[in-house]
CSV table of C-alpha atoms in Angstrom, one decimal:
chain,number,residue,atom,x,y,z
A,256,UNK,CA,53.3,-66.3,-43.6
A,257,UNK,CA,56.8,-67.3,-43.9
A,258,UNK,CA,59.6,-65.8,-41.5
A,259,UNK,CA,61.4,-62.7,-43.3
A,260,UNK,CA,65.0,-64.1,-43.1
A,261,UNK,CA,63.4,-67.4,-44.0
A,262,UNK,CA,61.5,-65.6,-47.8
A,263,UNK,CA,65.1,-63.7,-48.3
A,264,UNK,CA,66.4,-67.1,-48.3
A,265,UNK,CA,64.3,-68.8,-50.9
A,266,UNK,CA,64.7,-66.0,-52.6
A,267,UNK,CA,68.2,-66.6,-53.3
A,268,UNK,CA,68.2,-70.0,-53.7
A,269,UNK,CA,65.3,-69.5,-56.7
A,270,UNK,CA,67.8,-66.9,-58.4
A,271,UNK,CA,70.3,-69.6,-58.7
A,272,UNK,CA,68.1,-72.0,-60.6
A,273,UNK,CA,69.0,-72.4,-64.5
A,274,UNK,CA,66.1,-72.4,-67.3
A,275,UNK,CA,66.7,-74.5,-70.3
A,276,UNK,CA,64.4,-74.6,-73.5
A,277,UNK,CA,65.3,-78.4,-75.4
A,278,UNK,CA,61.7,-77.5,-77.7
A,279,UNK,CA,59.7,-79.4,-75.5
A,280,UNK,CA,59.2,-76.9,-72.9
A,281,UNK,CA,61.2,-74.5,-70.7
A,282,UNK,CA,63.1,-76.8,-67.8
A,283,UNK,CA,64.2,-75.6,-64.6
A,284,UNK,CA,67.3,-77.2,-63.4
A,285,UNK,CA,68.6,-76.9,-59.4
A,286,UNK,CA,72.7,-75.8,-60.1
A,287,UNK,CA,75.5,-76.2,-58.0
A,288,UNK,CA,75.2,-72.9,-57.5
A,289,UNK,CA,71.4,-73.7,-55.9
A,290,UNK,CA,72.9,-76.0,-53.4
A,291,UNK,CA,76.2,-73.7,-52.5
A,292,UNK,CA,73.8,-70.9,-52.3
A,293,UNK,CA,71.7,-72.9,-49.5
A,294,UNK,CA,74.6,-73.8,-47.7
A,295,UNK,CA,75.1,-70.0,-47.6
A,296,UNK,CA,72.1,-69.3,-46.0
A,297,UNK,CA,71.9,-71.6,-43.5
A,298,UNK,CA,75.6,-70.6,-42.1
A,299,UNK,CA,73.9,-67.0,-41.9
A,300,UNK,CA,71.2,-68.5,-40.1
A,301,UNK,CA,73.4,-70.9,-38.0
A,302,UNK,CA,75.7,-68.3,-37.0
A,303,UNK,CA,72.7,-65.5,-36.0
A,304,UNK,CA,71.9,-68.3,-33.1
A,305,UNK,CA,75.1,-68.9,-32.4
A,306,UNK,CA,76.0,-65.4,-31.7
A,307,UNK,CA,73.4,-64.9,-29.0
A,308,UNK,CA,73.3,-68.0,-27.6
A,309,UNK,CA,75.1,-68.8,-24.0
A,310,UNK,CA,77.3,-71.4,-22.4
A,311,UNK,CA,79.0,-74.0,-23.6
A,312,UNK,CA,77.2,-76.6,-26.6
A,313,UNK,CA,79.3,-79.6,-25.9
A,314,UNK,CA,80.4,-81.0,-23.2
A,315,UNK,CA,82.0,-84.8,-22.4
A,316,UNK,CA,80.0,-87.7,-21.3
A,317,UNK,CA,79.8,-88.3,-17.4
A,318,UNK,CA,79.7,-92.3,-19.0
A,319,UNK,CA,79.9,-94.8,-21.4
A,320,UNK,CA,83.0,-95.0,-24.6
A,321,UNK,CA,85.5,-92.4,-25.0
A,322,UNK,CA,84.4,-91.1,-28.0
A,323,UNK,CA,80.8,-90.3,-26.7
A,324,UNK,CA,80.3,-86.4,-26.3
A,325,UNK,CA,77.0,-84.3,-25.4
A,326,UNK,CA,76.0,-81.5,-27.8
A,327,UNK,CA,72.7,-79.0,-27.8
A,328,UNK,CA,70.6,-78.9,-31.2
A,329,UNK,CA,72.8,-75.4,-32.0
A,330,UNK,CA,75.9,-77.4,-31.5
A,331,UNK,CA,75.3,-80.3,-33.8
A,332,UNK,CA,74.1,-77.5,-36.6
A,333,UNK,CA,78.0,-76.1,-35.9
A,334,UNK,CA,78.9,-79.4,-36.2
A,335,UNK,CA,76.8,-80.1,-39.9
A,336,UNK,CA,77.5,-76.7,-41.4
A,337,UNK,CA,81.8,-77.5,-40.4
A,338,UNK,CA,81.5,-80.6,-42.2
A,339,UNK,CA,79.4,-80.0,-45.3
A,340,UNK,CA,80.2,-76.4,-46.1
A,341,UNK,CA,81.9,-76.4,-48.5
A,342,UNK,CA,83.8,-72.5,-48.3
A,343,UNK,CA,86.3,-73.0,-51.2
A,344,UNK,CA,83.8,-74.0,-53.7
A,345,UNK,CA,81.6,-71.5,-52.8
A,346,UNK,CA,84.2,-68.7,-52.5
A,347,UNK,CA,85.2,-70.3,-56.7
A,348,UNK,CA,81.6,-70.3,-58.1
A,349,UNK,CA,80.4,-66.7,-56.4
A,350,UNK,CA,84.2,-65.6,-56.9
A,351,UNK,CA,82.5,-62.0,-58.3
A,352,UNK,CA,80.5,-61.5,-55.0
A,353,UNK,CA,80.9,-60.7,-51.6
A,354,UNK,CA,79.5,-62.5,-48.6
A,355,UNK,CA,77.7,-61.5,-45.8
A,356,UNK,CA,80.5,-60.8,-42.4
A,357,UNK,CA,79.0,-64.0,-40.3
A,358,UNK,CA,80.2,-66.2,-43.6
A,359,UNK,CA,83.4,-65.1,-43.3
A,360,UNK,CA,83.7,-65.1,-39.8
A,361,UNK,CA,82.7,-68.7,-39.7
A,362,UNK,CA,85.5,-69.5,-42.5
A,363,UNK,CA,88.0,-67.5,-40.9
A,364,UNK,CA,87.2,-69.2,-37.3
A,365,UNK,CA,86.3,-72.7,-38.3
A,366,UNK,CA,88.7,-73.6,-41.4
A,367,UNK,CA,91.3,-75.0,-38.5
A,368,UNK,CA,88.6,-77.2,-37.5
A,369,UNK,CA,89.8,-80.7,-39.5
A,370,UNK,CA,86.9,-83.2,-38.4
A,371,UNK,CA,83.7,-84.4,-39.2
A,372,UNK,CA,80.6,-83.9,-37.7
A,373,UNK,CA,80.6,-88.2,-37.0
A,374,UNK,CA,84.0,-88.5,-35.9
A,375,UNK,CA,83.8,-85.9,-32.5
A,376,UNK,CA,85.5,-87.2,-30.2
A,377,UNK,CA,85.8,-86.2,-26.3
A,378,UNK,CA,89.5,-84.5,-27.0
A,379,UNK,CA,87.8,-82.2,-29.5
A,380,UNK,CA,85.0,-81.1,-27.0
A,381,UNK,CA,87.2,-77.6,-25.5
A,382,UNK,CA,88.2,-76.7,-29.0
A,383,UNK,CA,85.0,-76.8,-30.4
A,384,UNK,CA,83.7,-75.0,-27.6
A,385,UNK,CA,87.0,-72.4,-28.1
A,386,UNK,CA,85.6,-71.5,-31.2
A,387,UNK,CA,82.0,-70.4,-31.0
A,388,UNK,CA,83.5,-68.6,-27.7
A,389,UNK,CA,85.8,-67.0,-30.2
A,390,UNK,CA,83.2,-66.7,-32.3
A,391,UNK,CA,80.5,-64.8,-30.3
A,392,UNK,CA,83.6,-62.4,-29.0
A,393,UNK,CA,84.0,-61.1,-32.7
A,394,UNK,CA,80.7,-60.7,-33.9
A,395,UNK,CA,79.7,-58.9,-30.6
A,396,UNK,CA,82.7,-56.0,-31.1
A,397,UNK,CA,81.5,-52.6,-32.5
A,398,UNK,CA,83.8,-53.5,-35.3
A,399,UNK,CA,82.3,-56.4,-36.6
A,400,UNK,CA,78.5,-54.7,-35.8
A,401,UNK,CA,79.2,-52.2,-38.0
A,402,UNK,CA,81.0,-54.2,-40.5
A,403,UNK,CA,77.2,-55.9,-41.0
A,404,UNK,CA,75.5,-53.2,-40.7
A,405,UNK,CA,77.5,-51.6,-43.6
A,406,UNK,CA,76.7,-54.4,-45.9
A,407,UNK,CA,73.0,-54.6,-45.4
A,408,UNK,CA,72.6,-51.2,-45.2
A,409,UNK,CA,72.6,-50.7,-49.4
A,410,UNK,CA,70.0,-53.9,-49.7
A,411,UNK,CA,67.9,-52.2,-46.7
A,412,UNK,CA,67.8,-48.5,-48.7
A,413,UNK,CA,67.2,-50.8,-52.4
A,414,UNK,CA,63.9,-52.4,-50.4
A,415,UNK,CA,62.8,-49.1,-49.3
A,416,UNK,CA,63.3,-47.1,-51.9
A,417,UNK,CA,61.4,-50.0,-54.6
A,418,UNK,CA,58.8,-50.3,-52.0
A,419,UNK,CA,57.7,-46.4,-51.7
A,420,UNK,CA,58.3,-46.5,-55.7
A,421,UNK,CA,55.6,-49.1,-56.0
A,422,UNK,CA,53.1,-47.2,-53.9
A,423,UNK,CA,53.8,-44.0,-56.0
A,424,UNK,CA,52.8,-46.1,-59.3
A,425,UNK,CA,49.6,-47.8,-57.5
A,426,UNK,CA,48.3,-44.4,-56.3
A,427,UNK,CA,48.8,-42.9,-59.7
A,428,UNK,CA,46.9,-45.9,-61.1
A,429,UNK,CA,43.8,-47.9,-60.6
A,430,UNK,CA,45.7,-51.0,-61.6
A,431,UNK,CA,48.9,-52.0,-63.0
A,432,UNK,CA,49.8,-55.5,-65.2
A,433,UNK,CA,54.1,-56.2,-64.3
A,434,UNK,CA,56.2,-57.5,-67.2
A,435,UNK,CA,59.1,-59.7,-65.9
A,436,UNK,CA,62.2,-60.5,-68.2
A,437,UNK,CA,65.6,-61.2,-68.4
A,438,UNK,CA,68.3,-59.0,-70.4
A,439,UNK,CA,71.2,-61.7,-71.0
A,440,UNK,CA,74.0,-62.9,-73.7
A,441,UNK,CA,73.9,-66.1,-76.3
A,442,UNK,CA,76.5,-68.2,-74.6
A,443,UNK,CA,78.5,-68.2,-78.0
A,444,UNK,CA,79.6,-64.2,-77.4
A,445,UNK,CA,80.2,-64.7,-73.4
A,446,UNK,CA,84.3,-65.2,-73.7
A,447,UNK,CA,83.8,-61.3,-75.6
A,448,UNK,CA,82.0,-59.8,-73.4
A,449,UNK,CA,83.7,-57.3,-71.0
A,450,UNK,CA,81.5,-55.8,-67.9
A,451,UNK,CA,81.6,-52.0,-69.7
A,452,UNK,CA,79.8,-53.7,-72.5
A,453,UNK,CA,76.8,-54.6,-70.7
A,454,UNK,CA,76.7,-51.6,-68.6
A,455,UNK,CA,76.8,-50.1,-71.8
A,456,UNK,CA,73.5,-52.2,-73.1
A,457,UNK,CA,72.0,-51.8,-70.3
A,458,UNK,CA,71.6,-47.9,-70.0
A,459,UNK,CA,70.7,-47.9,-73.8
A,460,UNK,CA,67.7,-50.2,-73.7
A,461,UNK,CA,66.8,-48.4,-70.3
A,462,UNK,CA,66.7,-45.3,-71.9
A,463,UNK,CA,65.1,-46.4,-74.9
A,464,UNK,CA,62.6,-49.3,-74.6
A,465,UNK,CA,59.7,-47.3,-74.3
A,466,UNK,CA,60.1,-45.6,-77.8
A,467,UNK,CA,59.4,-49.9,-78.7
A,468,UNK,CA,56.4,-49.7,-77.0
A,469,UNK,CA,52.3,-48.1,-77.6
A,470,UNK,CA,52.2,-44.7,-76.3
A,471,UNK,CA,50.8,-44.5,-72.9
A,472,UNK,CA,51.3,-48.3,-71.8
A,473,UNK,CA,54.5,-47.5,-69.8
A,474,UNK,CA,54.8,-46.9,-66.3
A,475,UNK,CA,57.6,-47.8,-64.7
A,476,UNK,CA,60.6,-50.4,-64.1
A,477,UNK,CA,63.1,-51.5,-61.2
A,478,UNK,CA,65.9,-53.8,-62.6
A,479,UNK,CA,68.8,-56.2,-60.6
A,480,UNK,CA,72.0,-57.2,-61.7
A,481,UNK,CA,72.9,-60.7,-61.5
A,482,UNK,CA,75.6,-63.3,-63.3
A,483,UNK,CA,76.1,-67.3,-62.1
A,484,UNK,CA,78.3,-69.2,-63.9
A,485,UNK,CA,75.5,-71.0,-65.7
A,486,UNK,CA,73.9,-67.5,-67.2
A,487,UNK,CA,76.7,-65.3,-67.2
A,488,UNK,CA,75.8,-61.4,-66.5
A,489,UNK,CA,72.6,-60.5,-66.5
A,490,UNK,CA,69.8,-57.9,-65.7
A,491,UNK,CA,66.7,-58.8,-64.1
A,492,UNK,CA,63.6,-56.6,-64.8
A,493,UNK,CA,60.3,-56.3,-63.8
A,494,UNK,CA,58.4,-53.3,-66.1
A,495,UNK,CA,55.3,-51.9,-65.0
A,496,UNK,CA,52.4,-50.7,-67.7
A,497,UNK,CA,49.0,-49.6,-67.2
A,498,UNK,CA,46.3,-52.0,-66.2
A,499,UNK,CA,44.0,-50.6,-68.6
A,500,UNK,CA,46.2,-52.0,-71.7
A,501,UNK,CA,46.8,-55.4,-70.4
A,502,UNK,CA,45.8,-56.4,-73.6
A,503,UNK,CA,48.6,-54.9,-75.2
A,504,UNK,CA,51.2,-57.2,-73.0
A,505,UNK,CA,52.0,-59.6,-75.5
A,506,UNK,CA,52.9,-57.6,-77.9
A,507,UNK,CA,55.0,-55.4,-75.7
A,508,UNK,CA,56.9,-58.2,-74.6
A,509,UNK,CA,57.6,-58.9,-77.9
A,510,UNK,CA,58.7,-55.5,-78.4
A,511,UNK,CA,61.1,-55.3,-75.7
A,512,UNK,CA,62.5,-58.9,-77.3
A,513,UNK,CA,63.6,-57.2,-80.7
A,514,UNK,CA,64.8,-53.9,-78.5
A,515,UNK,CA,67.4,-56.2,-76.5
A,516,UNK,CA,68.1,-58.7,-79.3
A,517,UNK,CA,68.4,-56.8,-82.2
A,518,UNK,CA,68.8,-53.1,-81.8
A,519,UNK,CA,70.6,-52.9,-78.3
A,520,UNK,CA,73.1,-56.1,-78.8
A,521,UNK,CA,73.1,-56.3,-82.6
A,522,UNK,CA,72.3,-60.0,-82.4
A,523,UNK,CA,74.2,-61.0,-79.5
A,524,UNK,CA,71.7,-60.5,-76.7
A,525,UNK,CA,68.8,-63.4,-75.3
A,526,UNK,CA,65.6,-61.8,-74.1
A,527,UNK,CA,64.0,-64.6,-71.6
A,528,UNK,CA,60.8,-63.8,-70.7
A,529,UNK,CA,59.9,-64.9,-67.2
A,530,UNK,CA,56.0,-64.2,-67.1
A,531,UNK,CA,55.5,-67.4,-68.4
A,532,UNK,CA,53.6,-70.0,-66.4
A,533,UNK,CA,56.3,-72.5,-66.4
A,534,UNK,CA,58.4,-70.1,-64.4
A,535,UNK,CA,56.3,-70.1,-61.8
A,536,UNK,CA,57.5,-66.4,-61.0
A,537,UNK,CA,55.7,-63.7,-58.6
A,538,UNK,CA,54.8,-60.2,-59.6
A,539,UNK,CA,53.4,-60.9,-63.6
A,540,UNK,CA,50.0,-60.2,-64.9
A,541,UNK,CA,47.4,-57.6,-63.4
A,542,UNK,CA,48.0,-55.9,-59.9
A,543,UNK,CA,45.2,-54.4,-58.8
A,544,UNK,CA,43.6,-52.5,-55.5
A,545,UNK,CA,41.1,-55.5,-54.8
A,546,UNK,CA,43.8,-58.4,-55.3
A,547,UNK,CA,45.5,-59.0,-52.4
A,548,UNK,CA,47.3,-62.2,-53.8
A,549,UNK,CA,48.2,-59.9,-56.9
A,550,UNK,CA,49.6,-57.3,-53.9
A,551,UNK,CA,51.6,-60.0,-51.9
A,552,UNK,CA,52.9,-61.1,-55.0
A,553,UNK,CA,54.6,-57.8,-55.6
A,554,UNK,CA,55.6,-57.3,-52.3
A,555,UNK,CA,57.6,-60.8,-52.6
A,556,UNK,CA,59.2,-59.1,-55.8
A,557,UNK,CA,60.6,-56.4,-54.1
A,558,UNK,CA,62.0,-58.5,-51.8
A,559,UNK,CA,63.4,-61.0,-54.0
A,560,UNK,CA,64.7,-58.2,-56.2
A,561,UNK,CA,66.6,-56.7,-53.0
A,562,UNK,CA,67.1,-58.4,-50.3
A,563,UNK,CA,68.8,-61.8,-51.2
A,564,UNK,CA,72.8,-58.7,-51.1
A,565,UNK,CA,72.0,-59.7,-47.5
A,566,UNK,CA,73.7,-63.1,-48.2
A,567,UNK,CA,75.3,-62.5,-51.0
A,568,UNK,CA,76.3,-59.1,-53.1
A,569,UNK,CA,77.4,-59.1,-56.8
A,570,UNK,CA,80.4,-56.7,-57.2
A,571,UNK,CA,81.1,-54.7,-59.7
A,572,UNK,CA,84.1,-53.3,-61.2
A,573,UNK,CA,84.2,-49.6,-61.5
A,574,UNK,CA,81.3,-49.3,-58.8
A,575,UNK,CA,78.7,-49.7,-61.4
A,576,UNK,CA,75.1,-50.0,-59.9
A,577,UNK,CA,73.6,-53.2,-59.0
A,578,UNK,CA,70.0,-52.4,-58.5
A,579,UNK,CA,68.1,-49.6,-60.1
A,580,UNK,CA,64.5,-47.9,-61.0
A,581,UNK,CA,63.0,-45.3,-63.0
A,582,UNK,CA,61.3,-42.4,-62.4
A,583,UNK,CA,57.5,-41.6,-61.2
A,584,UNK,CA,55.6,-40.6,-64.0
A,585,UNK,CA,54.5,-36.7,-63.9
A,586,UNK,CA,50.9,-37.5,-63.5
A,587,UNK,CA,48.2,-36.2,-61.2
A,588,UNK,CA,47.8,-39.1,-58.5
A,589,UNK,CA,44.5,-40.6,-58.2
A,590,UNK,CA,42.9,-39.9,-54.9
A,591,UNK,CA,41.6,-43.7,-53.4
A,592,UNK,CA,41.1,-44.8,-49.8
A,593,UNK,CA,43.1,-47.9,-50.7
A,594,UNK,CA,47.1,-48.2,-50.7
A,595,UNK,CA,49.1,-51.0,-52.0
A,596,UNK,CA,50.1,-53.5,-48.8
A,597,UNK,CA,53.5,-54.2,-49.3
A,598,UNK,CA,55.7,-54.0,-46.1
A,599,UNK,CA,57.8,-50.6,-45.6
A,600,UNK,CA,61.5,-50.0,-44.4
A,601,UNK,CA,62.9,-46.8,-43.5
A,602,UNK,CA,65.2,-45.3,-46.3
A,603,UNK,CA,66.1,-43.1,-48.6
A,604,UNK,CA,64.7,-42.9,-52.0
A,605,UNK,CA,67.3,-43.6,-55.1
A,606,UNK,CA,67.7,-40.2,-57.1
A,607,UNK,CA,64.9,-39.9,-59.9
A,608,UNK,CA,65.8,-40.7,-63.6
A,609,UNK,CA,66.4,-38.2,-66.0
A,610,UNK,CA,64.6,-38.6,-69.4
A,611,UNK,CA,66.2,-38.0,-72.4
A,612,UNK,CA,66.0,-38.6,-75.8
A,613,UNK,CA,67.3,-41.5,-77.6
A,614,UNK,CA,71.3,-41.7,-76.5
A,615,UNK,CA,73.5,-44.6,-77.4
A,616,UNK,CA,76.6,-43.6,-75.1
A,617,UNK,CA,77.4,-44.9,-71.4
A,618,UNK,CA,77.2,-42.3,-69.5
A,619,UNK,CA,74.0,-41.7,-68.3
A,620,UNK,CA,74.0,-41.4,-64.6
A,621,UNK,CA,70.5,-43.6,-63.7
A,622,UNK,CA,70.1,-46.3,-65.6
């Protein structure tokens, strides 16, 4: 099984990827944005060993040319990520984010740094060494501790809370089949589009899908917000319905299409649906008590649906929501010795939605 920090990563990389339908099939391209992303992740990482490491990482050669220098396998990553980060066009393509604190303390201590990784030379050994020293004092101070704990603490809370959601639903019912789609904008209407006007869209297919779909296949939903430069704004949901109308998927899905495209936007909206095999995405189809690939599946959504604000958070004007999920149906839970296996962080759950009838306005508190 993969390494935690190492899934969160992928995760965020995979969000970055751009899907393009020419009629011969749906393409998935790897976007600036994939790359900058990467180079992201692996500062984070860099920088996490970095910080509680010890001693010195280079040092000057006892022999042999002036130029020649010594360097531990942490130093010469300090030495790759100086020279091939690059922090002003990541800073330009995520400019509606925030980063996590060990990003920008490596920009703030490394941007006076004006070498490459190949050209280290013996005079640049103590100021090299200077700056992880530097480095290590900041992001040790209670300051800067609490500085990241404050930013993963909301993607920490998002996990928990979707994870005991999902094991409300799966001990309600005997099996569940996930519906995972994408709420965006034809490219044509992007330049007209203010952020209101898709919080706006957004609660009003939230709170009225379901009158698009057969009585009794709902069950529940978590959404994300996203937006890249290639896809705009966003929402990314994965909708839960009962396992015994599987057979009613298609249909649903088709459902949801004309909700989104032609009664929420008016014509303006693209419905993508991502439970298509050429997505290659986890958590569609049937999730039941017996299929443990079906159960780490999910439990991989949940992640990639929360935990990739570690690295890197959309903001918001207006402190609109980011993340969100609906309510737990008011049925009589189904007493089974089985429980869904998906990992568990302490939290606290996410208020429960209020249901209402069908409302066009924006101010609905939960969706």
């Amino acid at each position: 099984m993969k390494d935690r920090k190492e899934e969160i990563g992928i995760a965020l990389i995979k969000a970055t990827r751009y899907y393009a339908d020419h009629g011969q099939g749906v393409v998935a391209y790897t976007t600036d944005e994939t790359a900058l992303a990467s180079s992201v992740v692996e500062v984070v990482a860099m920088m996490t060993k970095l910080i509680r490491s010890e001693g010195d990482h280079f040092r000057k050669a006892a022999t042999g040319k002036p130029r020649r220098i010594r360097s531990t396998g942490l130093g010469k990553s300090f030495l790759q990520s100086v020279t091939n980060t690059d922090v002003e066009k990541v800073r330009f393509h995520f400019h509606y984010h925030e980063f996590n604190p060990l990003f920008d303390l490596f920009d703030r201590q490394t941007s006076g740094l004006g070498f490459a990784a190949t050209m280290i030379c013996d005079d640049d050994v103590d100021v090299c060494n200077a700056c992880i020293s530097a480095i290590r004092a900041e992001a040790r101070s209670k300051i800067f501790r609490k500085r990241l704990n404050d930013h993963d603490r909301a993607a920490r809370k998002n996990h928990a809370s979707f994870t005991r959601y999902a094991r409300k639903l799966c001990s309600i019912y005997s099996a569940l089949y996930g519906l995972r789609i994408d709420l965006g904008y034809r490219q044509q209407y992007w330049s007209s589009m203010a952020s209101r006007d898709f919080v706006a869209h957004r609660k009003q297919f939230l709170l009225n899908f379901k009158k698009f779909l057969p009585e009794g296949l709902f069950s529940g939903y978590a959404w994300r917000l996203e937006f890249s430069e290639r896809r705009f704004v966003n929402a990314h949901l994965i909708i839960f319905v009962d396992g015994r109308f599987a057979h009613e998927t298609v249909n649903a899905t088709m459902a949801l299409k004309r909700c989104w495209e032609e009664t929420v936007t008016l014509g303006k909206g693209l419905f993508i649906d991502r439970g298509l095999s050429h997505y290659q995405y986890n958590g569609t189809g049937k999730i039941a008590d017996h299929d443990r690939a079906a159960r780490e599946s999910l439990r991989q959504v949940i992640t990639s649906m929360t935990m990739p604000d570690r690295y890197i958070k959309l903001t918001v004007p207006e402190n609109h929501r980011t993340f969100g999920k609906g309510a737990v149906p008011k049925k009589a839970a189904i007493n089974r010795s089985k429980r869904l296996l998906v990992e568990f962080i302490p939290g606290v759950d996410s208020p429960p939605a209020r249901q209402e009838q069908f409302v066009t306005g924006v101010d609905s508190p939960q969706p």
